[in-house]
mmCIF file of C-alpha atoms in Angstrom:
data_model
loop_
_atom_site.group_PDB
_atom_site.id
_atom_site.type_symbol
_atom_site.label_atom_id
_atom_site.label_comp_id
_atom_site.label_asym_id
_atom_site.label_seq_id
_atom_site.Cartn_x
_atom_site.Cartn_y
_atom_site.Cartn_z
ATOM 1 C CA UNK Z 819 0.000 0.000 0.000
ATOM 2 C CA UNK Z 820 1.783 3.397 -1.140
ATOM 3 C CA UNK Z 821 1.271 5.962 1.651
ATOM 4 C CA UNK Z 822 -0.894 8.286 0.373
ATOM 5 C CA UNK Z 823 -3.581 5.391 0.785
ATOM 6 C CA UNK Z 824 -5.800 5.989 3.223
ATOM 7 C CA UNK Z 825 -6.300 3.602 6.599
ATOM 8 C CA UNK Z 826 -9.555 3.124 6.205
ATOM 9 C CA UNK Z 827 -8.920 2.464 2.133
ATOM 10 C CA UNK Z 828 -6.543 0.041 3.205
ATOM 11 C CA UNK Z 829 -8.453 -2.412 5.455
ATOM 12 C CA UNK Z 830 -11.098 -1.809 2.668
ATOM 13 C CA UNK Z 831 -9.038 -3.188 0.101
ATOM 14 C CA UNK Z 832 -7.137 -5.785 2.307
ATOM 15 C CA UNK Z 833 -10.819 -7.349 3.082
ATOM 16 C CA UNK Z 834 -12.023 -7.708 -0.639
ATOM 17 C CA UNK Z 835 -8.478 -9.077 -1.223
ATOM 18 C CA UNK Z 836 -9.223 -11.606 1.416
ATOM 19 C CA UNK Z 837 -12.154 -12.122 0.358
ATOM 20 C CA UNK Z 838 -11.387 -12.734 -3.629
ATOM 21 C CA UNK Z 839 -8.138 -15.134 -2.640
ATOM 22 C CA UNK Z 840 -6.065 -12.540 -4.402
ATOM 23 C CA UNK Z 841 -2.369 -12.295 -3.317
ATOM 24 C CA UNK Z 842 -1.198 -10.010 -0.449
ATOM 25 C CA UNK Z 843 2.102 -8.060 0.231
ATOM 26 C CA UNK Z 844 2.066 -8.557 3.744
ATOM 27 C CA UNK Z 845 5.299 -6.198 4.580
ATOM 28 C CA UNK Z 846 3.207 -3.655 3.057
ATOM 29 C CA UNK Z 847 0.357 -4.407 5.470
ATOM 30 C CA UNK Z 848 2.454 -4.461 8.315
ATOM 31 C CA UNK Z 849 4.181 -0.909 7.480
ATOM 32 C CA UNK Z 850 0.085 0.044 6.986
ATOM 33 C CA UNK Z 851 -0.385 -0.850 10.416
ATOM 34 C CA UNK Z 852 2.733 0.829 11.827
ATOM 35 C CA UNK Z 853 2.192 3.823 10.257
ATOM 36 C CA UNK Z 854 -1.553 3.823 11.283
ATOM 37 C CA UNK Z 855 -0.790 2.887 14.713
ATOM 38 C CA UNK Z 856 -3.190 -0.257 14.009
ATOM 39 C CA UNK Z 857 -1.751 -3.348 16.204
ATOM 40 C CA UNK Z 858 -4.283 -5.930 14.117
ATOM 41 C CA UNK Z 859 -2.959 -4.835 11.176
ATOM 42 C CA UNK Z 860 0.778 -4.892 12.350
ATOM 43 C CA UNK Z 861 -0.227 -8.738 13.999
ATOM 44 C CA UNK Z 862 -1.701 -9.776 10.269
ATOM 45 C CA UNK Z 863 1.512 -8.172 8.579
ATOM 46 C CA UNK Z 864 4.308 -9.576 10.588
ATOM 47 C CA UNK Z 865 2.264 -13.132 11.024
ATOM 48 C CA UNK Z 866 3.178 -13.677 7.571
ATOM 49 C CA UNK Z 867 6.785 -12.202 7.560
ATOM 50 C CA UNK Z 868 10.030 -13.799 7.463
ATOM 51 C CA UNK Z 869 12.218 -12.161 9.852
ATOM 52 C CA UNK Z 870 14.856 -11.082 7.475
ATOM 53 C CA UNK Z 871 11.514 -9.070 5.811
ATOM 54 C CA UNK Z 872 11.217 -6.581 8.588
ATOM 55 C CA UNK Z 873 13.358 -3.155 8.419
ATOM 56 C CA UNK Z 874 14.766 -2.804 12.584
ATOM 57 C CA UNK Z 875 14.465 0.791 11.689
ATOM 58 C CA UNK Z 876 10.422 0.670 11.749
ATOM 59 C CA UNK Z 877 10.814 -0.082 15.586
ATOM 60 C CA UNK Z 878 12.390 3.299 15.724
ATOM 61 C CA UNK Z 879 10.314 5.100 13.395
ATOM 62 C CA UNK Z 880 6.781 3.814 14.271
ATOM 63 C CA UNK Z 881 6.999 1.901 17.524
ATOM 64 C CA UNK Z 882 6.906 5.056 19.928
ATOM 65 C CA UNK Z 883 4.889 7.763 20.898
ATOM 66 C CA UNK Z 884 5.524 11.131 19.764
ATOM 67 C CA UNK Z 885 5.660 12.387 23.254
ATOM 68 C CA UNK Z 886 6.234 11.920 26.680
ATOM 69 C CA UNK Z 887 3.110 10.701 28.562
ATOM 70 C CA UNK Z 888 0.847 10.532 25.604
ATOM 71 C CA UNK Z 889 -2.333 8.739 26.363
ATOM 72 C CA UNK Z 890 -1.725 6.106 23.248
ATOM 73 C CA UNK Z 891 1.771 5.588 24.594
ATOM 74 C CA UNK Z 892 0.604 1.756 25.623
ATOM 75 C CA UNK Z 893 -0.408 0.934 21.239
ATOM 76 C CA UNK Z 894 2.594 1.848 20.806
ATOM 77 C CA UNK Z 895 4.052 -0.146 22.872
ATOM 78 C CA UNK Z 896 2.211 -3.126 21.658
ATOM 79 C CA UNK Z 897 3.075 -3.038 18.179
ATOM 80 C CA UNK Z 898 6.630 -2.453 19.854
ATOM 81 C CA UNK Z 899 6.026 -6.067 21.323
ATOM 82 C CA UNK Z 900 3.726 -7.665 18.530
ATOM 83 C CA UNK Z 901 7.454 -7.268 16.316
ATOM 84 C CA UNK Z 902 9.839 -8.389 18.884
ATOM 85 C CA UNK Z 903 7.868 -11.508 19.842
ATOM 86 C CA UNK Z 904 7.796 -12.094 15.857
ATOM 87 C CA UNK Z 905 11.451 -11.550 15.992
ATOM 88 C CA UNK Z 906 13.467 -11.541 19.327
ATOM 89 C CA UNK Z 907 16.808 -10.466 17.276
ATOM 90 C CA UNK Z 908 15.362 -7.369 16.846
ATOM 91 C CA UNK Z 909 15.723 -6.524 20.470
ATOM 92 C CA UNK Z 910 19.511 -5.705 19.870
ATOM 93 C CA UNK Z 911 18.741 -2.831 16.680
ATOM 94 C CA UNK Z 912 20.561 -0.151 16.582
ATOM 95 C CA UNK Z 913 20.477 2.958 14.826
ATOM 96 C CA UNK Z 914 23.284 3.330 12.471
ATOM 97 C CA UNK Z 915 24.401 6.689 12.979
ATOM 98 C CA UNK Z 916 23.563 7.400 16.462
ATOM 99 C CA UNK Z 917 24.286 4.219 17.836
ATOM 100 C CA UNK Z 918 21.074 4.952 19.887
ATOM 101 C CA UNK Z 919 19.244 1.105 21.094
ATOM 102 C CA UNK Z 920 15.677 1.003 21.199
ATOM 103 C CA UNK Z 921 16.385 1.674 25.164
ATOM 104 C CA UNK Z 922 17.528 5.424 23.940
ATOM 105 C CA UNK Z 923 14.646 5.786 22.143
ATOM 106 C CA UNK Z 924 12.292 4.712 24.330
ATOM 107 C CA UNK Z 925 13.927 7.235 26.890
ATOM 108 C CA UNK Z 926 14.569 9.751 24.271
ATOM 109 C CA UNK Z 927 10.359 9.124 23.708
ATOM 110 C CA UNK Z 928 10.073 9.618 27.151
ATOM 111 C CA UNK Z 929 7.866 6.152 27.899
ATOM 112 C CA UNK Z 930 8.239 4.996 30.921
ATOM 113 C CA UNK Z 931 6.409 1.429 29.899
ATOM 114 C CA UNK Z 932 8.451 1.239 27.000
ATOM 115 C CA UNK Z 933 11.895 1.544 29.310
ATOM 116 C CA UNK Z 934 10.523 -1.169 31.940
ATOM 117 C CA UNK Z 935 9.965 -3.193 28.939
ATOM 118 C CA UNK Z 936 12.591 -3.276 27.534
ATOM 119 C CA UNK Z 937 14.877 -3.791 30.352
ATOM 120 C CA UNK Z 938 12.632 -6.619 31.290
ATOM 121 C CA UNK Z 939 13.628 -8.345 27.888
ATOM 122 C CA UNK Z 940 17.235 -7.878 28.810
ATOM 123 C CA UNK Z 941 18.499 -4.796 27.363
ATOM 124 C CA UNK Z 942 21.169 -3.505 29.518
ATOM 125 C CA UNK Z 943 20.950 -0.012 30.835
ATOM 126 C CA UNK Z 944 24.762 0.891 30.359
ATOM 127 C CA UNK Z 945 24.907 0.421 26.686
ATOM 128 C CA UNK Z 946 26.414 3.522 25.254
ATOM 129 C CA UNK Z 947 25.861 5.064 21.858
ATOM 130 C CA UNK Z 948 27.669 6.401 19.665
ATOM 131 C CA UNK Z 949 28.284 9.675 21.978
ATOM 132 C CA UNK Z 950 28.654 7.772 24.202
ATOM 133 C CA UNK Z 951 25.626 8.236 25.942
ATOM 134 C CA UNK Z 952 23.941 5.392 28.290
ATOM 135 C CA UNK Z 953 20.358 5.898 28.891
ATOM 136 C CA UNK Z 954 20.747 7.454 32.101
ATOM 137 C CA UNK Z 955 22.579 10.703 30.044
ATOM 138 C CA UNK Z 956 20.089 10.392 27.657
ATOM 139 C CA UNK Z 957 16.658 10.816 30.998
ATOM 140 C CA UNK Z 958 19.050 13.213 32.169
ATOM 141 C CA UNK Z 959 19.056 15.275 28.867
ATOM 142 C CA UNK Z 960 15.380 15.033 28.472
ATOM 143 C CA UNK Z 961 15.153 15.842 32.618
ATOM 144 C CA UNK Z 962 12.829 12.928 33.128
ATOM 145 C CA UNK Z 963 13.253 12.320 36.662
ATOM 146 C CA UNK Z 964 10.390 9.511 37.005
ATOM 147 C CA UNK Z 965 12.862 7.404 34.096
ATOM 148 C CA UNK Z 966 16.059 8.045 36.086
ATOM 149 C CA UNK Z 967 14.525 6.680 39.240
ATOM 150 C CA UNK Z 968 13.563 4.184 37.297
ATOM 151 C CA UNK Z 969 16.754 3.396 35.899
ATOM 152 C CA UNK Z 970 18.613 3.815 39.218
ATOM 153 C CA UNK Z 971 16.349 0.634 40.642
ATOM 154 C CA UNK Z 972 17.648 -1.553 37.705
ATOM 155 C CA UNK Z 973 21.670 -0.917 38.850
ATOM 156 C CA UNK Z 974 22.318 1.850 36.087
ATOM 157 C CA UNK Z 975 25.849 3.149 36.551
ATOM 158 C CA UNK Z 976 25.823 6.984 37.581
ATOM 159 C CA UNK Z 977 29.509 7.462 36.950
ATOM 160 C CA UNK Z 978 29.791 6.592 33.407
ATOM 161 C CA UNK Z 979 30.966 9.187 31.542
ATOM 162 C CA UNK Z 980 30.477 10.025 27.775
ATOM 163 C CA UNK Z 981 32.517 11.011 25.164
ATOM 164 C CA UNK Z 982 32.713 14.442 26.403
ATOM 165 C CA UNK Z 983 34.019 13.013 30.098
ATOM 166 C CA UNK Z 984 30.416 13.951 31.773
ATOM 167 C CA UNK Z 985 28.754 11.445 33.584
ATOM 168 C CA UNK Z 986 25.528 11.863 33.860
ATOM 169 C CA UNK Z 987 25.165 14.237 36.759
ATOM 170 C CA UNK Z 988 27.380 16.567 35.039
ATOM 171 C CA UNK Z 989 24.676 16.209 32.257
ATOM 172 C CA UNK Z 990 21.716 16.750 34.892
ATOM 173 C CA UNK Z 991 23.457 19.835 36.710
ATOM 174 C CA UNK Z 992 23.821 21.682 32.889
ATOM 175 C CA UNK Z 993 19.891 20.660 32.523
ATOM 176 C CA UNK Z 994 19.087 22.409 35.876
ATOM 177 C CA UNK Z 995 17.239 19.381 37.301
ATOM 178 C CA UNK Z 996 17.860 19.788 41.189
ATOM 179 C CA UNK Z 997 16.017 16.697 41.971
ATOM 180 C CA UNK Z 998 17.982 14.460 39.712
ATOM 181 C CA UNK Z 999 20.806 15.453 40.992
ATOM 182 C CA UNK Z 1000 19.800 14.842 44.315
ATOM 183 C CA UNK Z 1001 18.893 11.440 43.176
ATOM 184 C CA UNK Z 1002 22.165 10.811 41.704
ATOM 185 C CA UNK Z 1003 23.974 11.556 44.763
ATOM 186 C CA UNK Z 1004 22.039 9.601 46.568
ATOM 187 C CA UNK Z 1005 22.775 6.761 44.084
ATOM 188 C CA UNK Z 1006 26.246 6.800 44.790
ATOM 189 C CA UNK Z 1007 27.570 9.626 41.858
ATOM 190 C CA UNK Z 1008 30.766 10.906 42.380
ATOM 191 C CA UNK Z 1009 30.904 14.787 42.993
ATOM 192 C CA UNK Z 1010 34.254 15.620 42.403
ATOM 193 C CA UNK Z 1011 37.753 13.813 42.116
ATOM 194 C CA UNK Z 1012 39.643 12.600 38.102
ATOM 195 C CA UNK Z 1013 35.917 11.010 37.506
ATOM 196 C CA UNK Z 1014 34.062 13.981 36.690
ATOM 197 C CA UNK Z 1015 36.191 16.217 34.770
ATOM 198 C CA UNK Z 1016 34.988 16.734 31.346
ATOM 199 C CA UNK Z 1017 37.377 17.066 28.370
ATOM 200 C CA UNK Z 1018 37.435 20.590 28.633
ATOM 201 C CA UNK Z 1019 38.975 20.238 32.287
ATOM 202 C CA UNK Z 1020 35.626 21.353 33.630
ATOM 203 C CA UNK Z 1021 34.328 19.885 37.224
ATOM 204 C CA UNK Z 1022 30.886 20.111 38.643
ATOM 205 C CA UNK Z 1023 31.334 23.055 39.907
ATOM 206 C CA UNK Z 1024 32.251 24.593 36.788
ATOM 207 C CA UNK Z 1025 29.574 23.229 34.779
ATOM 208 C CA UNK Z 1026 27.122 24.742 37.728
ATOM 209 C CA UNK Z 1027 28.324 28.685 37.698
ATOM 210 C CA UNK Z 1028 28.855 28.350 33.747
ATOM 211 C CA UNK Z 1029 24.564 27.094 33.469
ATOM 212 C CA UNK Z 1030 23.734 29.366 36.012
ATOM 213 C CA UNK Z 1031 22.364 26.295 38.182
ATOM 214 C CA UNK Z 1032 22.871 28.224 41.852
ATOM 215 C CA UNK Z 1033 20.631 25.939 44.020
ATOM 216 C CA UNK Z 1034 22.424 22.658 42.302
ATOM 217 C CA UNK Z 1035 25.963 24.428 43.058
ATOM 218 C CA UNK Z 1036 24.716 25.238 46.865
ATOM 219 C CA UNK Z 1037 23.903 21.751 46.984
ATOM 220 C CA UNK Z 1038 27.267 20.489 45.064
ATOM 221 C CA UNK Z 1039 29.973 23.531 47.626
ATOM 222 C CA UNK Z 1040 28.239 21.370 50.415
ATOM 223 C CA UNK Z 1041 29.892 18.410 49.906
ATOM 224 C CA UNK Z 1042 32.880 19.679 47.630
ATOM 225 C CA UNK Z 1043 36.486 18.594 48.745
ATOM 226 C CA UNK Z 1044 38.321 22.489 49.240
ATOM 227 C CA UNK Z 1045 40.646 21.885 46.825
ATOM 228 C CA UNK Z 1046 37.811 21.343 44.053
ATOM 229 C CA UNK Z 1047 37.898 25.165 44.311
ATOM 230 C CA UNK Z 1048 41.130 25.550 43.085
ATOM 231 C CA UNK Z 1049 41.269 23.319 39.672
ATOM 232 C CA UNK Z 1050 41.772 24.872 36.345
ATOM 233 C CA UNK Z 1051 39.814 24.333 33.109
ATOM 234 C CA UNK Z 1052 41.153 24.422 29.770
ATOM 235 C CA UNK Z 1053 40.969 27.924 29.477
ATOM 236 C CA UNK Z 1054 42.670 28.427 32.961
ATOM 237 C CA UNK Z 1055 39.828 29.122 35.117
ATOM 238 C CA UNK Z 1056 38.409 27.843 38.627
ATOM 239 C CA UNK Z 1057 34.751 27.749 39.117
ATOM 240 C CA UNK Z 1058 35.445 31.426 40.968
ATOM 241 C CA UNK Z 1059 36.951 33.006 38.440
ATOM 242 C CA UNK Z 1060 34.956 31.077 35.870
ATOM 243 C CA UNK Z 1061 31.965 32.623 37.804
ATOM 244 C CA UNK Z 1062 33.147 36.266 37.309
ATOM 245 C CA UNK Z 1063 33.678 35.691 33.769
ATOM 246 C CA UNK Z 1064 30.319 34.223 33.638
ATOM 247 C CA UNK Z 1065 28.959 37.952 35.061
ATOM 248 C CA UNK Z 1066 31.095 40.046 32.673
ATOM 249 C CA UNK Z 1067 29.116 38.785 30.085
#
């Protein structure tokens, strides 16, 4: 079915080719379905598939909701499963650019069900893509705290850093999310120390007064070692100094 073709056109003419014996291109009636959001017709398309017939990249495109907490979020998530119980191999897809699993995606989606799902199939929640992102940068990027506690139950790492060097409460302190950071201390993230300096030479602090996050560096100077005071970015700068330059601005 090209996709100018109408849903209701297409169960229209899907019935009278049912009906008349004719033959059926059921890829095509399975991409109907996703792109309708119609789990029957995703069930009836995939039925008849063989595996090697089904693109990984309609999970990504089709299989989520467009945003977080949308009321249809649990169709989604059905086709999401209607595929992978058609084709568990599908579970490990990634996108080929991003590196981004269907567990970034799901988080990046902002679906909570989708995320318990998918860690309940076995997806691991340290995978990193190509940024070197885990999922736990990625809920602290879209500031879904409800994901990250989520995430923290499972055993995520909070000290993994990216490809930049920031873990992801470096991440959450440049988002201004107070109580994910809170949550990530309490998780065990390291505040200070070799561990959180970014590749720009930046510590917590840094990345606080730089984002103007105040209450998240009140919270961060009450637990800061002294001497986290004194270290120098790339440019040169402490987190004082790097405030005052922040102000001349």
């Amino acid at each position: 079915f090209d996709e100018d073709v109408p849903h209701r056109a297409v169960k229209s003419r899907l019935d009278a080719a049912l009906a008349k014996g004719r033959p059926i291109d059921y890829r095509s009636v399975a991409l109907a379905g996703l792109r309708f959001v119609d789990v029957e017709l995703v069930k009836m398309g995939v039925a008849r598939l063989d595996a090697k017939e089904v693109d990984p990249s309609f999970l990504f495109q089709y299989c989520f909701p467009n945003k977080a907490d949308a009321p249809d979020t649990n169709i989604f998530l059905e086709m999401l499963q209607t595929i992978l119980d058609f084709s568990l191999d599908l579970l490990g897809a990634v996108q080929p650019v991003s590196g981004d699993t269907l567990l970034h995606r799901a988080i990046s989606a902002g679906s909570l069900p989708h995320t318990q799902f998918l860690i309940s199939q076995g997806l691991p929640s340290d995978g990193q893509n190509t940024s070197g992102n885990t999922p736990l940068h990625i809920a602290c990027i879209k500031r879904y705290p409800c994901i990250v506690d989520f995430l923290l139950t499972t055993g995520a790492d909070v000290n993994v850093p990216n490809n930049r060097g920031a873990t992801p409460i470096a991440v959450a302190i440049q988002m201004g999310s107070q109580r994910i950071v809170e949550n990530l201390i309490a998780a065990g993230a390291m505040t200070d120390g070799p561990a959180v300096i970014t590749s720009q030479g930046e510590n917590l602090l840094h990345i606080a007064v730089r984002n103007n996050q105040y209450d998240i560096l009140s919270l961060l100077l009450d637990r800061a070692d002294p001497e986290t005071m004194l270290e120098i970015d790339e440019n040169g700068l402490n987190p004082i100094f790097a405030a005052v330059e922040g102000d001349r601005r």
